[in-house]
PDB file of C-alpha atoms in Angstrom:
ATOM      1  CA  MET A  44       0.000   0.000   0.000  1.00 50.00           C
ATOM      2  CA  ARG A  45       1.345   3.384  -0.995  1.00 55.00           C
ATOM      3  CA  LYS A  46       2.081   5.749   1.900  1.00 57.00           C
ATOM      4  CA  LYS A  47       0.635   9.247   1.848  1.00 60.00           C
ATOM      5  CA  TYR A  48       2.911  12.101   2.866  1.00 63.00           C
ATOM      6  CA  ILE A  49       1.707  15.476   4.113  1.00 66.00           C
ATOM      7  CA  PRO A  50       3.167  18.385   2.108  1.00 71.00           C
ATOM      8  CA  ALA A  51       5.670  20.499   4.030  1.00 71.00           C
ATOM      9  CA  LYS A  52       3.484  23.620   3.978  1.00 71.00           C
ATOM     10  CA  TYR A  53       0.562  21.731   5.547  1.00 76.00           C
ATOM     11  CA  LEU A  54       2.846  19.956   8.013  1.00 79.00           C
ATOM     12  CA  GLY A  55       4.035  23.287   9.438  1.00 78.00           C
ATOM     13  CA  LEU A  56       0.427  24.446   9.729  1.00 81.00           C
ATOM     14  CA  ALA A  57      -0.516  21.228  11.536  1.00 82.00           C
ATOM     15  CA  PHE A  58       2.230  21.727  14.124  1.00 85.00           C
ATOM     16  CA  SER A  59       1.279  25.380  14.713  1.00 86.00           C
ATOM     17  CA  LEU A  60      -2.469  24.722  14.821  1.00 89.00           C
ATOM     18  CA  PRO A  61      -2.636  23.723  18.543  1.00 90.00           C
ATOM     19  CA  ALA A  62      -0.795  26.898  19.556  1.00 91.00           C
ATOM     20  CA  LEU A  63      -3.063  28.956  17.312  1.00 91.00           C
ATOM     21  CA  ILE A  64      -6.207  27.433  18.837  1.00 94.00           C
ATOM     22  CA  TYR A  65      -4.833  28.060  22.336  1.00 93.00           C
ATOM     23  CA  MET A  66      -4.104  31.720  21.548  1.00 93.00           C
ATOM     24  CA  ILE A  67      -7.526  32.261  19.987  1.00 93.00           C
ATOM     25  CA  ILE A  68      -9.365  30.781  22.996  1.00 94.00           C
ATOM     26  CA  PHE A  69      -7.296  32.229  25.843  1.00 92.00           C
ATOM     27  CA  ILE A  70      -5.989  35.476  24.277  1.00 90.00           C
ATOM     28  CA  GLY A  71      -8.033  36.405  21.214  1.00 92.00           C
ATOM     29  CA  VAL A  72     -11.526  35.869  22.661  1.00 94.00           C
ATOM     30  CA  PRO A  73     -10.834  37.677  26.003  1.00 92.00           C
ATOM     31  CA  THR A  74      -9.264  40.570  24.099  1.00 91.00           C
ATOM     32  CA  LEU A  75     -12.331  40.954  21.879  1.00 93.00           C
ATOM     33  CA  GLN A  76     -14.603  40.688  24.914  1.00 93.00           C
ATOM     34  CA  ASN A  77     -12.563  43.384  26.642  1.00 93.00           C
ATOM     35  CA  PHE A  78     -12.938  45.696  23.648  1.00 93.00           C
ATOM     36  CA  ALA A  79     -16.682  45.018  23.583  1.00 93.00           C
ATOM     37  CA  LEU A  80     -16.888  45.778  27.309  1.00 93.00           C
ATOM     38  CA  SER A  81     -15.238  49.168  26.798  1.00 93.00           C
ATOM     39  CA  PHE A  82     -18.144  50.214  24.546  1.00 94.00           C
ATOM     40  CA  LYS A  83     -20.762  49.433  27.196  1.00 92.00           C
ATOM     41  CA  ASN A  84     -21.831  50.896  30.521  1.00 91.00           C
ATOM     42  CA  VAL A  85     -20.921  48.157  33.000  1.00 91.00           C
ATOM     43  CA  ASP A  86     -20.281  49.023  36.623  1.00 90.00           C
ATOM     44  CA  VAL A  87     -21.343  47.822  40.068  1.00 87.00           C
ATOM     45  CA  TYR A  88     -24.900  49.077  39.451  1.00 87.00           C
ATOM     46  CA  THR A  89     -25.461  47.550  36.013  1.00 86.00           C
ATOM     47  CA  PHE A  90     -23.336  44.397  36.344  1.00 84.00           C
ATOM     48  CA  ALA A  91     -26.277  42.111  37.243  1.00 81.00           C
ATOM     49  CA  ASP A  92     -28.792  43.723  34.887  1.00 81.00           C
ATOM     50  CA  LYS A  93     -27.798  43.368  31.242  1.00 80.00           C
ATOM     51  CA  THR A  94     -30.729  45.539  30.127  1.00 79.00           C
ATOM     52  CA  LYS A  95     -28.946  48.547  31.628  1.00 82.00           C
ATOM     53  CA  GLN A  96     -25.628  47.745  29.964  1.00 85.00           C
ATOM     54  CA  GLY A  97     -26.353  49.858  26.937  1.00 87.00           C
ATOM     55  CA  PHE A  98     -23.983  50.653  24.085  1.00 90.00           C
ATOM     56  CA  VAL A  99     -22.233  53.963  24.820  1.00 90.00           C
ATOM     57  CA  GLY A 100     -19.753  54.040  21.954  1.00 90.00           C
ATOM     58  CA  LEU A 101     -16.543  55.918  22.710  1.00 90.00           C
ATOM     59  CA  LYS A 102     -17.948  57.607  25.821  1.00 90.00           C
ATOM     60  CA  ASN A 103     -15.672  55.643  28.177  1.00 90.00           C
ATOM     61  CA  TYR A 104     -12.613  56.665  26.160  1.00 89.00           C
ATOM     62  CA  PHE A 105     -13.679  60.322  26.172  1.00 88.00           C
ATOM     63  CA  ASP A 106     -14.374  60.166  29.913  1.00 87.00           C
ATOM     64  CA  LEU A 107     -10.886  58.824  30.621  1.00 85.00           C
ATOM     65  CA  PHE A 108      -9.062  61.363  28.466  1.00 82.00           C
ATOM     66  CA  ALA A 109     -11.379  64.367  28.616  1.00 77.00           C
ATOM     67  CA  GLY A 110     -11.492  66.802  31.503  1.00 63.00           C
ATOM     68  CA  GLY A 111      -7.840  66.341  32.372  1.00 59.00           C
ATOM     69  CA  ASN A 112      -8.048  62.958  34.057  1.00 64.00           C
ATOM     70  CA  SER A 113      -5.106  63.501  36.347  1.00 79.00           C
ATOM     71  CA  ILE A 114      -4.851  59.870  37.467  1.00 87.00           C
ATOM     72  CA  LEU A 115      -4.755  58.508  33.908  1.00 87.00           C
ATOM     73  CA  GLN A 116      -2.217  61.124  32.828  1.00 87.00           C
ATOM     74  CA  ARG A 117      -0.145  60.461  35.935  1.00 91.00           C
ATOM     75  CA  SER A 118      -0.256  56.707  35.339  1.00 93.00           C
ATOM     76  CA  MET A 119       0.876  57.122  31.717  1.00 91.00           C
ATOM     77  CA  ILE A 120       3.771  59.374  32.730  1.00 93.00           C
ATOM     78  CA  ASN A 121       4.716  57.013  35.571  1.00 95.00           C
ATOM     79  CA  THR A 122       4.622  54.027  33.213  1.00 95.00           C
ATOM     80  CA  LEU A 123       6.870  55.816  30.724  1.00 94.00           C
ATOM     81  CA  VAL A 124       9.342  56.879  33.434  1.00 95.00           C
ATOM     82  CA  PHE A 125       9.315  53.399  34.959  1.00 96.00           C
ATOM     83  CA  THR A 126       9.907  51.782  31.555  1.00 95.00           C
ATOM     84  CA  VAL A 127      12.639  54.126  30.315  1.00 95.00           C
ATOM     85  CA  PHE A 128      14.770  54.038  33.461  1.00 96.00           C
ATOM     86  CA  SER A 129      14.312  50.279  33.894  1.00 96.00           C
ATOM     87  CA  ILE A 130      15.339  49.510  30.309  1.00 95.00           C
ATOM     88  CA  LEU A 131      18.271  51.940  30.425  1.00 95.00           C
ATOM     89  CA  PHE A 132      19.918  50.411  33.488  1.00 96.00           C
ATOM     90  CA  GLN A 133      18.913  46.841  32.595  1.00 95.00           C
ATOM     91  CA  PHE A 134      20.496  47.136  29.166  1.00 95.00           C
ATOM     92  CA  VAL A 135      23.706  48.874  30.263  1.00 95.00           C
ATOM     93  CA  THR A 136      24.289  46.436  33.134  1.00 95.00           C
ATOM     94  CA  GLY A 137      23.238  43.399  31.099  1.00 94.00           C
ATOM     95  CA  PHE A 138      25.511  44.446  28.228  1.00 95.00           C
ATOM     96  CA  ALA A 139      28.468  44.893  30.583  1.00 94.00           C
ATOM     97  CA  LEU A 140      27.883  41.494  32.196  1.00 93.00           C
ATOM     98  CA  ALA A 141      27.520  39.859  28.776  1.00 92.00           C
ATOM     99  CA  LEU A 142      30.904  41.250  27.729  1.00 91.00           C
ATOM    100  CA  LEU A 143      32.399  40.084  31.026  1.00 91.00           C
ATOM    101  CA  PHE A 144      31.043  36.544  30.960  1.00 88.00           C
ATOM    102  CA  ASN A 145      31.825  36.163  27.265  1.00 86.00           C
ATOM    103  CA  ARG A 146      35.469  36.024  28.312  1.00 83.00           C
ATOM    104  CA  LYS A 147      36.899  32.728  29.504  1.00 79.00           C
ATOM    105  CA  PHE A 148      37.951  32.844  33.144  1.00 80.00           C
ATOM    106  CA  THR A 149      37.638  30.625  36.179  1.00 82.00           C
ATOM    107  CA  GLY A 150      34.114  30.661  37.558  1.00 80.00           C
ATOM    108  CA  SER A 151      32.550  32.511  34.621  1.00 80.00           C
ATOM    109  CA  THR A 152      29.957  29.776  34.060  1.00 82.00           C
ATOM    110  CA  PHE A 153      29.016  29.651  37.735  1.00 85.00           C
ATOM    111  CA  PHE A 154      28.622  33.409  38.135  1.00 85.00           C
ATOM    112  CA  ARG A 155      26.674  33.691  34.894  1.00 84.00           C
ATOM    113  CA  GLY A 156      24.283  31.037  36.164  1.00 85.00           C
ATOM    114  CA  ALA A 157      24.033  32.743  39.562  1.00 87.00           C
ATOM    115  CA  THR A 158      22.856  35.985  37.931  1.00 88.00           C
ATOM    116  CA  MET A 159      19.842  34.110  36.536  1.00 88.00           C
ATOM    117  CA  ILE A 160      18.347  33.703  40.014  1.00 88.00           C
ATOM    118  CA  SER A 161      16.653  37.108  39.936  1.00 88.00           C
ATOM    119  CA  TRP A 162      14.967  36.274  36.612  1.00 89.00           C
ATOM    120  CA  LEU A 163      13.845  32.801  37.731  1.00 89.00           C
ATOM    121  CA  LEU A 164      12.165  33.980  40.933  1.00 91.00           C
ATOM    122  CA  PRO A 165       8.419  34.782  40.759  1.00 92.00           C
ATOM    123  CA  VAL A 166       7.850  38.523  40.454  1.00 93.00           C
ATOM    124  CA  THR A 167       5.604  38.598  43.523  1.00 93.00           C
ATOM    125  CA  VAL A 168       8.397  37.037  45.580  1.00 94.00           C
ATOM    126  CA  VAL A 169      10.838  39.671  44.305  1.00 94.00           C
ATOM    127  CA  GLY A 170       8.316  42.392  45.129  1.00 95.00           C
ATOM    128  CA  LEU A 171       7.947  41.162  48.707  1.00 95.00           C
ATOM    129  CA  LEU A 172      11.721  40.791  49.019  1.00 95.00           C
ATOM    130  CA  PHE A 173      12.396  44.395  47.988  1.00 96.00           C
ATOM    131  CA  LYS A 174       9.463  45.649  50.035  1.00 95.00           C
ATOM    132  CA  PHE A 175      11.095  44.193  53.142  1.00 94.00           C
ATOM    133  CA  MET A 176      14.496  45.523  52.085  1.00 95.00           C
ATOM    134  CA  PHE A 177      13.140  49.077  51.747  1.00 95.00           C
ATOM    135  CA  GLN A 178      11.207  49.026  55.016  1.00 92.00           C
ATOM    136  CA  VAL A 179      11.704  52.003  57.342  1.00 88.00           C
ATOM    137  CA  LYS A 180      12.434  49.841  60.394  1.00 84.00           C
ATOM    138  CA  GLY A 181      14.457  46.679  59.954  1.00 83.00           C
ATOM    139  CA  GLY A 182      15.043  47.177  56.232  1.00 89.00           C
ATOM    140  CA  ILE A 183      18.502  46.111  55.135  1.00 92.00           C
ATOM    141  CA  ILE A 184      18.871  49.166  52.847  1.00 93.00           C
ATOM    142  CA  ASN A 185      18.443  51.627  55.701  1.00 92.00           C
ATOM    143  CA  GLN A 186      20.661  49.585  57.998  1.00 92.00           C
ATOM    144  CA  PHE A 187      23.408  49.462  55.364  1.00 92.00           C
ATOM    145  CA  LEU A 188      23.259  53.221  54.649  1.00 92.00           C
ATOM    146  CA  MET A 189      23.186  54.112  58.338  1.00 92.00           C
ATOM    147  CA  THR A 190      26.148  51.822  59.048  1.00 91.00           C
ATOM    148  CA  LEU A 191      28.193  53.556  56.351  1.00 91.00           C
ATOM    149  CA  GLY A 192      27.084  56.960  57.611  1.00 89.00           C
ATOM    150  CA  PHE A 193      25.284  58.059  54.427  1.00 89.00           C
ATOM    151  CA  VAL A 194      22.064  58.757  56.364  1.00 86.00           C
ATOM    152  CA  SER A 195      21.520  59.567  60.024  1.00 86.00           C
ATOM    153  CA  GLU A 196      17.961  58.223  60.258  1.00 90.00           C
ATOM    154  CA  PRO A 197      15.878  55.661  58.342  1.00 90.00           C
ATOM    155  CA  VAL A 198      14.583  56.796  54.945  1.00 91.00           C
ATOM    156  CA  GLU A 199      10.899  56.243  54.126  1.00 92.00           C
ATOM    157  CA  TRP A 200      11.646  54.736  50.737  1.00 94.00           C
ATOM    158  CA  LEU A 201       8.149  53.501  49.891  1.00 94.00           C
ATOM    159  CA  LEU A 202       6.316  56.410  51.540  1.00 92.00           C
ATOM    160  CA  GLN A 203       7.805  59.258  49.502  1.00 91.00           C
ATOM    161  CA  SER A 204       6.926  59.933  45.872  1.00 88.00           C
ATOM    162  CA  LYS A 205      10.363  60.055  44.233  1.00 87.00           C
ATOM    163  CA  SER A 206      11.966  57.356  46.370  1.00 93.00           C
ATOM    164  CA  ALA A 207       8.969  55.033  45.881  1.00 95.00           C
ATOM    165  CA  MET A 208       9.329  55.171  42.098  1.00 95.00           C
ATOM    166  CA  ALA A 209      13.092  54.699  42.413  1.00 95.00           C
ATOM    167  CA  SER A 210      12.474  51.654  44.624  1.00 95.00           C
ATOM    168  CA  ILE A 211      10.238  49.789  42.185  1.00 96.00           C
ATOM    169  CA  VAL A 212      12.548  50.735  39.296  1.00 96.00           C
ATOM    170  CA  THR A 213      15.476  49.263  41.251  1.00 96.00           C
ATOM    171  CA  ALA A 214      13.556  46.039  41.859  1.00 96.00           C
ATOM    172  CA  ASN A 215      12.592  45.756  38.199  1.00 96.00           C
ATOM    173  CA  ILE A 216      16.176  46.401  37.088  1.00 96.00           C
ATOM    174  CA  TRP A 217      17.344  43.519  39.282  1.00 95.00           C
ATOM    175  CA  ILE A 218      14.775  41.254  37.634  1.00 94.00           C
ATOM    176  CA  GLY A 219      15.548  42.239  34.038  1.00 94.00           C
ATOM    177  CA  ILE A 220      19.358  42.224  34.015  1.00 94.00           C
ATOM    178  CA  PRO A 221      19.699  38.438  33.359  1.00 93.00           C
ATOM    179  CA  PHE A 222      17.250  38.638  30.430  1.00 92.00           C
ATOM    180  CA  ASN A 223      19.327  41.360  28.760  1.00 94.00           C
ATOM    181  CA  MET A 224      22.569  39.561  29.575  1.00 93.00           C
ATOM    182  CA  MET A 225      21.531  36.222  28.075  1.00 92.00           C
ATOM    183  CA  LEU A 226      20.165  37.652  24.807  1.00 91.00           C
ATOM    184  CA  ILE A 227      23.216  39.840  24.280  1.00 93.00           C
ATOM    185  CA  THR A 228      25.521  36.921  25.159  1.00 91.00           C
ATOM    186  CA  THR A 229      23.768  34.887  22.473  1.00 89.00           C
ATOM    187  CA  GLY A 230      24.453  37.668  19.988  1.00 90.00           C
ATOM    188  CA  LEU A 231      28.122  37.848  21.004  1.00 91.00           C
ATOM    189  CA  THR A 232      28.604  34.147  20.305  1.00 88.00           C
ATOM    190  CA  THR A 233      27.719  34.732  16.636  1.00 87.00           C
ATOM    191  CA  ILE A 234      30.709  37.042  16.058  1.00 88.00           C
ATOM    192  CA  PRO A 235      33.658  35.127  14.565  1.00 87.00           C
ATOM    193  CA  GLU A 236      36.833  35.318  16.640  1.00 87.00           C
ATOM    194  CA  GLU A 237      38.847  35.985  13.489  1.00 89.00           C
ATOM    195  CA  ILE A 238      37.324  39.467  13.201  1.00 89.00           C
ATOM    196  CA  TYR A 239      38.649  40.444  16.622  1.00 87.00           C
ATOM    197  CA  GLU A 240      42.066  39.004  15.775  1.00 87.00           C
ATOM    198  CA  SER A 241      42.190  41.012  12.545  1.00 88.00           C
ATOM    199  CA  ALA A 242      41.159  44.198  14.367  1.00 85.00           C
ATOM    200  CA  LYS A 243      43.865  43.591  16.972  1.00 85.00           C
ATOM    201  CA  LEU A 244      46.505  43.176  14.269  1.00 85.00           C
ATOM    202  CA  ASP A 245      45.363  46.447  12.689  1.00 83.00           C
ATOM    203  CA  GLY A 246      45.935  48.213  16.012  1.00 83.00           C
ATOM    204  CA  ALA A 247      42.278  48.741  16.974  1.00 82.00           C
ATOM    205  CA  GLY A 248      41.782  49.533  20.657  1.00 85.00           C
ATOM    206  CA  LYS A 249      39.106  48.135  22.960  1.00 85.00           C
ATOM    207  CA  PHE A 250      36.697  51.037  22.496  1.00 88.00           C
ATOM    208  CA  VAL A 251      37.088  51.016  18.721  1.00 87.00           C
ATOM    209  CA  THR A 252      36.520  47.262  18.669  1.00 89.00           C
ATOM    210  CA  LEU A 253      33.440  47.627  20.857  1.00 88.00           C
ATOM    211  CA  PHE A 254      31.708  50.393  18.904  1.00 88.00           C
ATOM    212  CA  LYS A 255      32.939  49.541  15.403  1.00 89.00           C
ATOM    213  CA  ILE A 256      32.683  45.741  15.483  1.00 89.00           C
ATOM    214  CA  THR A 257      30.774  44.347  18.450  1.00 91.00           C
ATOM    215  CA  VAL A 258      27.827  46.741  18.594  1.00 91.00           C
ATOM    216  CA  PRO A 259      27.106  46.823  14.808  1.00 89.00           C
ATOM    217  CA  MET A 260      27.322  43.034  14.506  1.00 90.00           C
ATOM    218  CA  ILE A 261      24.881  42.356  17.352  1.00 91.00           C
ATOM    219  CA  LYS A 262      22.488  45.165  16.373  1.00 88.00           C
ATOM    220  CA  PRO A 263      19.585  42.699  15.749  1.00 86.00           C
ATOM    221  CA  ALA A 264      20.059  41.248  19.240  1.00 88.00           C
ATOM    222  CA  ILE A 265      20.197  44.737  20.751  1.00 90.00           C
ATOM    223  CA  MET A 266      16.987  45.774  18.980  1.00 88.00           C
ATOM    224  CA  SER A 267      15.270  42.610  20.180  1.00 87.00           C
ATOM    225  CA  VAL A 268      16.396  43.205  23.762  1.00 92.00           C
ATOM    226  CA  LEU A 269      15.216  46.818  23.786  1.00 91.00           C
ATOM    227  CA  THR A 270      11.875  46.105  22.120  1.00 89.00           C
ATOM    228  CA  LEU A 271      11.017  43.050  24.212  1.00 89.00           C
ATOM    229  CA  GLY A 272      12.241  44.866  27.304  1.00 92.00           C
ATOM    230  CA  PHE A 273       9.865  47.736  26.548  1.00 92.00           C
ATOM    231  CA  ILE A 274       6.925  45.351  26.119  1.00 90.00           C
ATOM    232  CA  TYR A 275       7.653  43.376  29.294  1.00 91.00           C
ATOM    233  CA  THR A 276       8.322  46.485  31.387  1.00 94.00           C
ATOM    234  CA  PHE A 277       5.471  48.623  30.104  1.00 93.00           C
ATOM    235  CA  LYS A 278       2.885  46.070  31.227  1.00 91.00           C
ATOM    236  CA  VAL A 279       4.395  45.311  34.662  1.00 94.00           C
ATOM    237  CA  PHE A 280       1.681  44.983  37.292  1.00 94.00           C
ATOM    238  CA  ASP A 281       2.499  42.513  40.059  1.00 93.00           C
ATOM    239  CA  LEU A 282       5.795  44.111  41.121  1.00 95.00           C
ATOM    240  CA  ALA A 283       4.328  47.609  41.559  1.00 95.00           C
ATOM    241  CA  TRP A 284       1.160  46.279  43.195  1.00 95.00           C
ATOM    242  CA  VAL A 285       3.012  44.175  45.748  1.00 95.00           C
ATOM    243  CA  MET A 286       5.483  46.918  46.670  1.00 95.00           C
ATOM    244  CA  THR A 287       3.380  50.097  46.669  1.00 94.00           C
ATOM    245  CA  LYS A 288      -0.123  49.431  45.240  1.00 92.00           C
ATOM    246  CA  GLY A 289       0.326  52.587  43.185  1.00 92.00           C
ATOM    247  CA  GLY A 290       1.053  54.824  46.171  1.00 88.00           C
ATOM    248  CA  PRO A 291       1.904  57.035  47.796  1.00 90.00           C
ATOM    249  CA  VAL A 292      -0.737  59.386  46.323  1.00 88.00           C
ATOM    250  CA  ASN A 293      -0.542  57.770  42.856  1.00 91.00           C
ATOM    251  CA  ALA A 294       3.238  58.320  42.730  1.00 92.00           C
ATOM    252  CA  THR A 295       3.792  54.797  41.384  1.00 94.00           C
ATOM    253  CA  GLU A 296       0.411  54.306  39.715  1.00 95.00           C
ATOM    254  CA  LEU A 297       1.061  52.529  36.423  1.00 95.00           C
ATOM    255  CA  MET A 298      -1.439  51.992  33.632  1.00 94.00           C
ATOM    256  CA  SER A 299      -1.751  48.333  34.600  1.00 94.00           C
ATOM    257  CA  THR A 300      -2.385  49.071  38.285  1.00 95.00           C
ATOM    258  CA  TYR A 301      -4.817  51.856  37.342  1.00 94.00           C
ATOM    259  CA  ALA A 302      -6.866  49.469  35.194  1.00 94.00           C
ATOM    260  CA  TYR A 303      -6.849  46.911  38.006  1.00 94.00           C
ATOM    261  CA  ARG A 304      -7.955  49.542  40.534  1.00 93.00           C
ATOM    262  CA  LEU A 305     -10.819  50.696  38.333  1.00 92.00           C
ATOM    263  CA  SER A 306     -12.066  47.137  37.967  1.00 92.00           C
ATOM    264  CA  PHE A 307     -11.545  45.455  41.337  1.00 91.00           C
ATOM    265  CA  GLU A 308     -11.639  48.386  43.755  1.00 91.00           C
ATOM    266  CA  GLU A 309     -13.931  50.949  42.135  1.00 90.00           C
ATOM    267  CA  PHE A 310     -15.940  48.339  40.146  1.00 92.00           C
ATOM    268  CA  GLN A 311     -16.065  50.491  37.006  1.00 92.00           C
ATOM    269  CA  PHE A 312     -15.601  47.544  34.696  1.00 93.00           C
ATOM    270  CA  SER A 313     -16.111  49.341  31.378  1.00 93.00           C
ATOM    271  CA  LYS A 314     -13.657  52.108  32.238  1.00 92.00           C
ATOM    272  CA  ALA A 315     -11.182  49.500  33.459  1.00 93.00           C
ATOM    273  CA  ALA A 316     -11.495  47.707  30.114  1.00 94.00           C
ATOM    274  CA  THR A 317     -10.945  51.044  28.367  1.00 93.00           C
ATOM    275  CA  ALA A 318      -7.739  51.709  30.306  1.00 92.00           C
ATOM    276  CA  ALA A 319      -6.539  48.173  29.587  1.00 93.00           C
ATOM    277  CA  ASN A 320      -7.269  48.656  25.871  1.00 93.00           C
ATOM    278  CA  VAL A 321      -5.171  51.830  25.802  1.00 92.00           C
ATOM    279  CA  LEU A 322      -2.300  49.826  27.271  1.00 92.00           C
ATOM    280  CA  PHE A 323      -2.923  47.035  24.754  1.00 92.00           C
ATOM    281  CA  LEU A 324      -2.894  49.416  21.769  1.00 92.00           C
ATOM    282  CA  ILE A 325       0.420  50.951  22.833  1.00 91.00           C
ATOM    283  CA  LEU A 326       2.007  47.516  23.183  1.00 91.00           C
ATOM    284  CA  PHE A 327       0.423  46.396  19.898  1.00 90.00           C
ATOM    285  CA  VAL A 328       2.166  49.227  18.042  1.00 90.00           C
ATOM    286  CA  VAL A 329       5.474  48.335  19.714  1.00 87.00           C
ATOM    287  CA  GLY A 330       4.902  44.676  18.816  1.00 85.00           C
ATOM    288  CA  ILE A 331       4.389  45.578  15.147  1.00 88.00           C
ATOM    289  CA  PHE A 332       7.630  47.559  15.271  1.00 84.00           C
ATOM    290  CA  TYR A 333       9.399  44.537  16.770  1.00 81.00           C
ATOM    291  CA  ILE A 334       8.121  42.176  14.064  1.00 82.00           C
ATOM    292  CA  LYS A 335       9.165  44.632  11.349  1.00 81.00           C
ATOM    293  CA  THR A 336      12.617  44.940  12.918  1.00 75.00           C
ATOM    294  CA  ILE A 337      13.050  41.162  12.991  1.00 72.00           C
ATOM    295  CA  ASP A 338      11.929  40.828   9.368  1.00 68.00           C
ATOM    296  CA  ASP A 339      14.333  43.580   8.234  1.00 66.00           C
ATOM    297  CA  SER A 340      17.252  41.962  10.061  1.00 62.00           C
ATOM    298  CA  GLU A 341      16.525  38.571   8.471  1.00 59.00           C
ATOM    299  CA  GLU A 342      16.467  40.115   4.982  1.00 59.00           C
ATOM    300  CA  MET A 343      19.906  41.707   5.442  1.00 58.00           C
TER     301      MET A 343
END
């Protein structure tokens, strides 16, 4: 009996079909439902009575942006500040560690593996860990600074606006460094050693080698790190919620925590869906940029 073979194009589709079905059920459908919810009037008063959940069009979007919604504007600015500073220090530190561990020295493998601990820990655990570290009484940060004489009394890290934002940024940097390090290390391994040897023979210094050879040759990896880092950081919720819950006085209120607060504390479900959709649209645009960047790098 003659065997029947599945064409390669259909075989690839068959392998990807389970993942596609999973994404449609658990991501696509909830996303569409969330968009539909943002066009209705659903809150604690109308939640049980569908006859009162009328179609309101873009009213929820206008209500969030019109009239100078200070909390929404503050959350968007906070999210941008949180994302920019987190990515900046994550990338610089991760890049430096990638260059360090790319060299062969005793213990390099062990220390590179040890840096992955912060990325492997659950984010809620990291949030609790840093919350205890930044406590006014008994916090290791205050004890360390007071021992060295930098401060004379405990600092209220999580109770002051600027220091609270700096605290959650610090925690997020600690989480994201291994991610940046590993992706950049992967990019460094693709550079042939002969190029560095030729540059050394031509008299190129370390800085020239770094900015003229290393950085240009791992540009696709750098773009991937920055884009993915933006997406992961921009939607952070659990870390900020565990450490500060958006306080003090909305100083660390992110778009994700604001949407959560609208839904589960103020029970304004339609407005919460609207805020979540704004966050989704921003990340969708960044995601399109990331896909385009990947496609351009593959065509080169």
